[in-house]
């Protein structure tokens, strides 16, 4: 291999005259592997081994993602293979004048003599195209693609760098730009993205093995967005501090991965590797400005003000709202879309461009370190305005209790709860109207959490919403919906006394002001009746539920969903009163109506189906009960997963049925699993946990006596 230093003339302003074309092999750490890039390096080596394809191979990604490291790894691999390069040129393109000088130096090496101004590039590629030896040209650090235009144009194939006709050569460029139109049809783009959490954790452990566990390394890796440069900076910091005499350490300096992450979240500046990509962020904004996308910095500032989670941009980034906010003047849907696409091409964001409808809205995710940089110019007021408009959209107004709304609410929840945190902070200075929007968004998010069985998170969020609404001067009626949802959550958590007190408060407060048949009063009275059924106070429960059913049927008809819901609870009363024939007839009629009105897979339909299976077991029909229970379990696992309270109740029922079928070992194993999940998800004192514990002890005792 011939890697040389040459003296050139007319270097475009480089005074030294002496430039190097040697690869910076010292930047490659031979002691640790290049993690997470094997597939990409292998692909490039495959191109080399097959005789090259004449295309320009562009490794693109944000600053610090490891583009240079991939190019160096390729160089090492091709030098160590059976088709080693005879000539390698490494051209540093970080400065325009130095780039031109180096390209002229390459031209000299391949035999180009003095030619007329502007003709060097043509002569260079004519020589390379006819070369009879294997060569590799790497152009490293191209932040502005126009630098490669030279006397012609990169995209047109007439620039300093261009496609070639030599089957023995290969051209590789590293760049922060992934905009295909700027590179032209003669280039193939290879994205060098963030590392996976596992590979990124490996980088941290490679460079600071004593910095903590792999679990802690994965957590820090995710916080740093899997960016290799940031990972190495963090690891070096931890390693250096850990090796420092304790007497010389400043108090509170992070000495391991967990402490580093905590400091990063709390303080940001001082330990944040985001500074390593700040200059690239500035250049990216300038590039987008030159492309006519003058709102890029504003859009990123808005994205950074959202929670650190995927942002459903088709719902939250409403162009009509962005356009009237300071900094967003002139924005329309096309501009928002183009800006997001180009930010994605620069790997500053991850952008969904298509997804099945049942997987939720299209989302955009901002890289964590870019978020740290852009969040300094926070746009929290813009986020409130965008959320206010989103809450008016038909798809968002749909109740979080509706399964069809779940994919959307799954994406909205972190942003709604983040706004709640902002609204409760005195430092933010939100207006009363803005805080009201935050409370509404957070309450709907908490309802989704409650429906999904995340009761503890729902409980905490609802308490915060109530505190915020109280601070805004809301009275008992104004907070009725919040307190109703909180009561349902407490009910699910097994805190029955607190739930009953809230149900009664809401019922009486709304009925006194709005009337006893107001929907909110009826809803609270219905839930009170349901709780009384759970407590075994059947006569009192029946009285409440019968009133609710009659009122619902009077206003909405016998098959209104709320009327059917009351009818279901009344069927439960018949069941628990051991009026089994009447209960069986009622469940069967109810199920037929629910399947017709709500659908077979609706949560309410599945709940009635569960109770029907339970009735069959109580009636001494375990085989039929098992068949029905298996269907219910499959439906609930599909709806909620394995840890939801509803699913655990059905698993408990299946264990009881198995015991009745004399499959005792299988029943004990099933019940032990339910107890473990209930204890983990709901707590030691939850009624289901206690019921499992008591039943399991009884079954173990029975099995022991049988022996």
CSV table of C-alpha atoms in Angstrom, one decimal, residues 172-474:
chain,number,residue,atom,x,y,z
A,172,UNK,CA,-16.5,5.9,0.6
A,173,UNK,CA,-17.7,9.2,2.1
A,174,UNK,CA,-18.7,10.0,5.7
A,175,UNK,CA,-21.2,12.8,6.2
A,176,UNK,CA,-23.8,14.1,8.5
A,177,UNK,CA,-26.2,14.6,5.6
A,178,UNK,CA,-28.5,11.8,4.4
A,179,UNK,CA,-30.5,13.8,1.9
A,180,UNK,CA,-30.5,11.6,-1.1
A,181,UNK,CA,-31.3,14.4,-3.6
A,182,UNK,CA,-28.0,16.2,-2.7
A,183,UNK,CA,-25.9,13.1,-3.5
A,184,UNK,CA,-27.5,12.1,-6.8
A,185,UNK,CA,-28.2,8.8,-8.4
A,186,UNK,CA,-24.6,7.7,-8.3
A,187,UNK,CA,-24.5,7.4,-4.6
A,188,UNK,CA,-25.8,4.7,-2.2
A,189,UNK,CA,-26.6,5.8,1.3
A,190,UNK,CA,-25.8,3.7,4.4
A,191,UNK,CA,-27.3,5.0,7.6
A,192,UNK,CA,-25.1,4.8,10.7
A,193,UNK,CA,-27.6,5.2,13.4
A,194,UNK,CA,-27.5,5.0,17.2
A,195,UNK,CA,-26.4,1.7,18.8
A,196,UNK,CA,-28.9,-0.7,20.3
A,197,UNK,CA,-29.1,-0.6,24.1
A,198,UNK,CA,-27.2,-3.9,24.4
A,199,UNK,CA,-24.4,-2.8,22.1
A,200,UNK,CA,-24.2,0.7,23.6
A,201,UNK,CA,-24.0,-0.9,27.1
A,202,UNK,CA,-21.1,-3.0,25.8
A,203,UNK,CA,-19.3,0.2,24.8
A,204,UNK,CA,-19.7,1.7,28.3
A,205,UNK,CA,-18.4,-1.5,29.9
A,206,UNK,CA,-15.5,-1.7,27.4
A,207,UNK,CA,-14.3,1.7,28.4
A,208,UNK,CA,-15.3,1.7,32.1
A,209,UNK,CA,-15.7,-1.9,33.2
A,210,UNK,CA,-16.0,-1.0,36.8
A,211,UNK,CA,-18.7,1.6,36.3
A,212,UNK,CA,-21.6,-0.6,37.2
A,213,UNK,CA,-23.8,-3.5,36.1
A,214,UNK,CA,-25.0,-4.3,32.6
A,215,UNK,CA,-28.5,-3.2,33.6
A,216,UNK,CA,-27.2,0.2,34.8
A,217,UNK,CA,-25.1,0.5,31.6
A,218,UNK,CA,-28.2,-0.2,29.4
A,219,UNK,CA,-30.1,2.5,31.3
A,220,UNK,CA,-27.4,5.1,30.8
A,221,UNK,CA,-26.9,4.0,27.2
A,222,UNK,CA,-30.6,4.7,26.5
A,223,UNK,CA,-30.4,8.1,28.1
A,224,UNK,CA,-27.4,8.9,25.9
A,225,UNK,CA,-29.4,7.8,22.8
A,226,UNK,CA,-26.9,5.1,21.9
A,227,UNK,CA,-24.5,7.6,20.5
A,228,UNK,CA,-20.9,6.1,20.5
A,229,UNK,CA,-19.1,9.4,21.1
A,230,UNK,CA,-21.3,10.3,24.0
A,231,UNK,CA,-20.9,6.8,25.4
A,232,UNK,CA,-17.1,7.0,25.3
A,233,UNK,CA,-17.2,10.5,26.9
A,234,UNK,CA,-19.4,9.2,29.7
A,235,UNK,CA,-17.3,6.1,30.2
A,236,UNK,CA,-14.1,8.1,30.3
A,237,UNK,CA,-15.6,10.4,32.9
A,238,UNK,CA,-16.7,7.6,35.2
A,239,UNK,CA,-13.4,5.8,34.7
A,240,UNK,CA,-11.4,8.8,35.5
A,241,UNK,CA,-13.4,9.8,38.6
A,242,UNK,CA,-13.3,6.2,39.9
A,243,UNK,CA,-9.6,6.1,39.6
A,244,UNK,CA,-9.1,9.4,41.4
A,245,UNK,CA,-8.0,9.4,45.0
A,246,UNK,CA,-11.2,9.8,47.1
A,247,UNK,CA,-9.7,12.7,49.0
A,248,UNK,CA,-9.4,14.7,45.8
A,249,UNK,CA,-12.9,14.1,44.5
A,250,UNK,CA,-15.5,16.9,44.6
A,251,UNK,CA,-18.5,16.0,46.7
A,252,UNK,CA,-21.3,14.4,44.7
A,253,UNK,CA,-19.3,13.6,41.5
A,254,UNK,CA,-20.7,10.6,39.8
A,255,UNK,CA,-18.5,7.5,40.1
A,256,UNK,CA,-20.6,4.9,38.3
A,257,UNK,CA,-23.2,4.7,35.5
A,258,UNK,CA,-26.2,5.1,37.8
A,259,UNK,CA,-24.9,8.2,39.4
A,260,UNK,CA,-23.8,9.6,36.1
A,261,UNK,CA,-27.3,9.2,34.7
A,262,UNK,CA,-28.9,10.7,37.8
A,263,UNK,CA,-26.5,13.8,37.5
A,264,UNK,CA,-27.3,14.0,33.8
A,265,UNK,CA,-31.1,14.1,34.5
A,266,UNK,CA,-30.8,16.6,37.3
A,267,UNK,CA,-28.1,19.0,36.2
A,268,UNK,CA,-27.5,18.4,32.5
A,269,UNK,CA,-24.7,20.9,32.1
A,270,UNK,CA,-21.3,19.9,33.3
A,271,UNK,CA,-21.7,16.1,32.8
A,272,UNK,CA,-23.8,16.2,29.6
A,273,UNK,CA,-22.0,14.9,26.5
A,274,UNK,CA,-24.6,16.8,24.4
A,275,UNK,CA,-21.9,19.5,23.9
A,276,UNK,CA,-20.0,17.0,21.7
A,277,UNK,CA,-22.8,17.3,19.1
A,278,UNK,CA,-23.8,20.9,19.6
A,279,UNK,CA,-21.7,22.2,16.7
A,280,UNK,CA,-23.1,19.6,14.4
A,281,UNK,CA,-26.6,20.7,15.5
A,282,UNK,CA,-25.7,24.2,14.6
A,283,UNK,CA,-24.4,23.2,11.2
A,284,UNK,CA,-27.4,21.0,10.5
A,285,UNK,CA,-29.7,24.0,11.1
A,286,UNK,CA,-27.6,26.1,8.8
A,287,UNK,CA,-27.8,23.4,6.1
A,288,UNK,CA,-31.6,23.2,6.4
A,289,UNK,CA,-31.8,27.0,6.2
A,290,UNK,CA,-29.9,26.9,2.9
A,291,UNK,CA,-32.4,24.3,1.7
A,292,UNK,CA,-35.2,26.7,2.4
A,293,UNK,CA,-36.4,25.0,5.6
A,294,UNK,CA,-36.2,28.1,7.8
A,295,UNK,CA,-38.4,26.6,10.6
A,296,UNK,CA,-36.2,23.7,11.4
A,297,UNK,CA,-34.8,25.1,14.6
A,298,UNK,CA,-38.3,26.1,15.8
A,299,UNK,CA,-39.8,22.7,15.0
A,300,UNK,CA,-37.0,21.0,17.0
A,301,UNK,CA,-37.4,23.4,19.9
A,302,UNK,CA,-41.1,22.4,20.0
A,303,UNK,CA,-40.3,18.7,19.8
A,304,UNK,CA,-37.8,19.1,22.6
A,305,UNK,CA,-40.5,20.6,24.8
A,306,UNK,CA,-42.5,17.4,24.7
A,307,UNK,CA,-41.7,14.5,27.0
A,308,UNK,CA,-38.7,12.3,26.1
A,309,UNK,CA,-41.0,9.8,24.3
A,310,UNK,CA,-42.2,9.3,20.7
A,311,UNK,CA,-44.4,12.2,19.7
A,312,UNK,CA,-47.5,11.5,17.6
A,313,UNK,CA,-46.9,14.3,15.1
A,314,UNK,CA,-50.0,13.7,13.0
A,315,UNK,CA,-52.0,14.5,16.2
A,316,UNK,CA,-49.9,17.0,18.1
A,317,UNK,CA,-48.0,19.0,15.4
A,318,UNK,CA,-51.1,20.8,14.1
A,319,UNK,CA,-49.8,23.2,11.4
A,320,UNK,CA,-52.6,25.7,12.1
A,321,UNK,CA,-51.5,26.0,15.7
A,322,UNK,CA,-47.7,26.1,15.0
A,323,UNK,CA,-48.3,28.9,12.4
A,324,UNK,CA,-49.8,31.3,15.0
A,325,UNK,CA,-47.1,30.7,17.7
A,326,UNK,CA,-44.0,33.0,17.9
A,327,UNK,CA,-41.4,31.5,15.6
A,328,UNK,CA,-43.8,29.5,13.5
A,329,UNK,CA,-45.1,32.1,11.2
A,330,UNK,CA,-45.8,30.8,7.7
A,331,UNK,CA,-45.7,27.1,8.7
A,332,UNK,CA,-48.1,24.8,6.9
A,333,UNK,CA,-48.5,21.0,6.7
A,334,UNK,CA,-46.2,20.6,3.7
A,335,UNK,CA,-43.4,22.6,5.5
A,336,UNK,CA,-43.8,20.6,8.7
A,337,UNK,CA,-43.6,17.4,6.7
A,338,UNK,CA,-40.6,18.4,4.7
A,339,UNK,CA,-38.8,19.7,7.8
A,340,UNK,CA,-39.4,16.4,9.6
A,341,UNK,CA,-38.2,14.4,6.6
A,342,UNK,CA,-35.0,16.4,6.4
A,343,UNK,CA,-34.3,16.2,10.1
A,344,UNK,CA,-34.7,12.5,9.8
A,345,UNK,CA,-32.2,12.5,6.9
A,346,UNK,CA,-29.7,14.2,9.1
A,347,UNK,CA,-30.5,11.5,11.8
A,348,UNK,CA,-31.5,14.2,14.3
A,349,UNK,CA,-34.9,12.5,14.6
A,350,UNK,CA,-36.4,9.0,14.0
A,351,UNK,CA,-39.6,9.4,11.9
A,352,UNK,CA,-42.4,7.0,11.2
A,353,UNK,CA,-43.6,7.4,7.6
A,354,UNK,CA,-46.1,4.5,7.6
A,355,UNK,CA,-47.7,2.1,10.1
A,356,UNK,CA,-50.8,-0.1,10.3
A,357,UNK,CA,-53.7,1.8,11.7
A,358,UNK,CA,-54.0,-0.5,14.7
A,359,UNK,CA,-50.5,0.3,15.8
A,360,UNK,CA,-51.3,3.9,16.6
A,361,UNK,CA,-50.4,7.3,15.1
A,362,UNK,CA,-47.2,8.1,13.3
A,363,UNK,CA,-44.6,9.3,15.7
A,364,UNK,CA,-41.3,11.3,15.6
A,365,UNK,CA,-38.6,10.8,18.2
A,366,UNK,CA,-35.9,13.4,18.9
A,367,UNK,CA,-32.5,12.1,19.8
A,368,UNK,CA,-31.9,12.6,23.5
A,369,UNK,CA,-28.8,14.7,23.2
A,370,UNK,CA,-30.4,16.9,20.5
A,371,UNK,CA,-33.3,17.3,22.9
A,372,UNK,CA,-30.9,18.3,25.7
A,373,UNK,CA,-29.4,21.0,23.4
A,374,UNK,CA,-32.7,22.3,22.0
A,375,UNK,CA,-34.6,22.2,25.3
A,376,UNK,CA,-32.6,25.2,26.5
A,377,UNK,CA,-35.0,27.3,24.4
A,378,UNK,CA,-38.1,25.6,25.8
A,379,UNK,CA,-41.4,25.9,24.0
A,380,UNK,CA,-43.6,24.5,26.8
A,381,UNK,CA,-46.3,27.1,26.0
A,382,UNK,CA,-46.4,25.9,22.4
A,383,UNK,CA,-46.9,22.3,23.7
A,384,UNK,CA,-49.9,23.4,25.8
A,385,UNK,CA,-51.4,25.2,22.7
A,386,UNK,CA,-50.9,22.1,20.6
A,387,UNK,CA,-52.3,19.8,23.2
A,388,UNK,CA,-55.4,22.1,23.6
A,389,UNK,CA,-56.1,21.7,19.9
A,390,UNK,CA,-55.4,18.0,19.9
A,391,UNK,CA,-58.0,17.5,22.7
A,392,UNK,CA,-60.6,18.9,20.3
A,393,UNK,CA,-59.9,16.3,17.6
A,394,UNK,CA,-62.6,13.6,17.2
A,395,UNK,CA,-60.1,10.8,17.6
A,396,UNK,CA,-58.7,12.3,20.8
A,397,UNK,CA,-62.2,13.1,22.2
A,398,UNK,CA,-63.0,9.3,22.0
A,399,UNK,CA,-63.0,7.9,25.5
A,400,UNK,CA,-59.8,6.1,26.7
A,401,UNK,CA,-62.2,3.4,27.7
A,402,UNK,CA,-62.9,2.6,24.1
A,403,UNK,CA,-60.4,-0.1,22.8
A,404,UNK,CA,-60.2,1.6,19.4
A,405,UNK,CA,-58.6,4.7,21.1
A,406,UNK,CA,-56.0,2.7,23.0
A,407,UNK,CA,-53.1,2.9,20.4
A,408,UNK,CA,-53.6,6.7,20.3
A,409,UNK,CA,-53.7,7.2,24.0
A,410,UNK,CA,-50.7,4.9,24.5
A,411,UNK,CA,-48.7,7.5,22.5
A,412,UNK,CA,-50.3,10.6,24.2
A,413,UNK,CA,-50.0,9.5,27.8
A,414,UNK,CA,-46.3,10.5,28.5
A,415,UNK,CA,-46.9,13.9,27.0
A,416,UNK,CA,-50.1,14.6,28.9
A,417,UNK,CA,-48.4,13.6,32.2
A,418,UNK,CA,-45.4,15.7,31.4
A,419,UNK,CA,-47.7,18.7,31.0
A,420,UNK,CA,-49.1,17.9,34.4
A,421,UNK,CA,-45.6,18.2,35.9
A,422,UNK,CA,-45.1,21.5,34.1
A,423,UNK,CA,-48.4,22.8,35.3
A,424,UNK,CA,-47.7,22.0,38.9
A,425,UNK,CA,-44.4,23.8,38.8
A,426,UNK,CA,-44.5,27.4,40.0
A,427,UNK,CA,-41.4,28.2,38.0
A,428,UNK,CA,-43.1,27.7,34.6
A,429,UNK,CA,-45.6,30.5,34.9
A,430,UNK,CA,-48.5,29.0,33.0
A,431,UNK,CA,-51.7,30.9,32.9
A,432,UNK,CA,-54.9,29.6,34.5
A,433,UNK,CA,-56.2,28.6,31.1
A,434,UNK,CA,-53.0,26.7,30.3
A,435,UNK,CA,-53.1,24.9,33.6
A,436,UNK,CA,-56.7,23.9,32.9
A,437,UNK,CA,-55.7,22.4,29.6
A,438,UNK,CA,-52.9,20.4,31.4
A,439,UNK,CA,-55.4,19.1,34.0
A,440,UNK,CA,-57.8,17.9,31.3
A,441,UNK,CA,-55.1,16.2,29.3
A,442,UNK,CA,-53.6,14.5,32.4
A,443,UNK,CA,-57.0,13.3,33.6
A,444,UNK,CA,-57.8,11.6,30.3
A,445,UNK,CA,-54.3,10.1,30.4
A,446,UNK,CA,-54.9,8.8,33.9
A,447,UNK,CA,-58.2,7.3,32.8
A,448,UNK,CA,-56.3,5.4,30.1
A,449,UNK,CA,-53.8,4.1,32.8
A,450,UNK,CA,-56.7,3.0,35.0
A,451,UNK,CA,-58.3,1.1,32.1
A,452,UNK,CA,-55.0,-0.6,31.3
A,453,UNK,CA,-54.6,-1.8,34.8
A,454,UNK,CA,-51.8,0.5,35.7
A,455,UNK,CA,-53.6,1.5,38.9
A,456,UNK,CA,-50.7,2.9,41.0
A,457,UNK,CA,-49.6,5.3,38.2
A,458,UNK,CA,-53.3,6.3,37.6
A,459,UNK,CA,-53.8,6.9,41.4
A,460,UNK,CA,-50.7,9.1,41.6
A,461,UNK,CA,-51.6,11.1,38.5
A,462,UNK,CA,-55.3,11.6,39.6
A,463,UNK,CA,-54.2,12.9,43.0
A,464,UNK,CA,-52.0,15.4,41.2
A,465,UNK,CA,-54.8,16.4,38.9
A,466,UNK,CA,-57.1,16.9,41.9
A,467,UNK,CA,-54.5,19.1,43.6
A,468,UNK,CA,-54.1,21.2,40.4
A,469,UNK,CA,-57.9,21.5,40.0
A,470,UNK,CA,-58.3,22.5,43.6
A,471,UNK,CA,-55.6,25.1,43.2
A,472,UNK,CA,-57.6,26.5,40.2
A,473,UNK,CA,-60.6,26.8,42.5
A,474,UNK,CA,-62.7,23.9,41.1
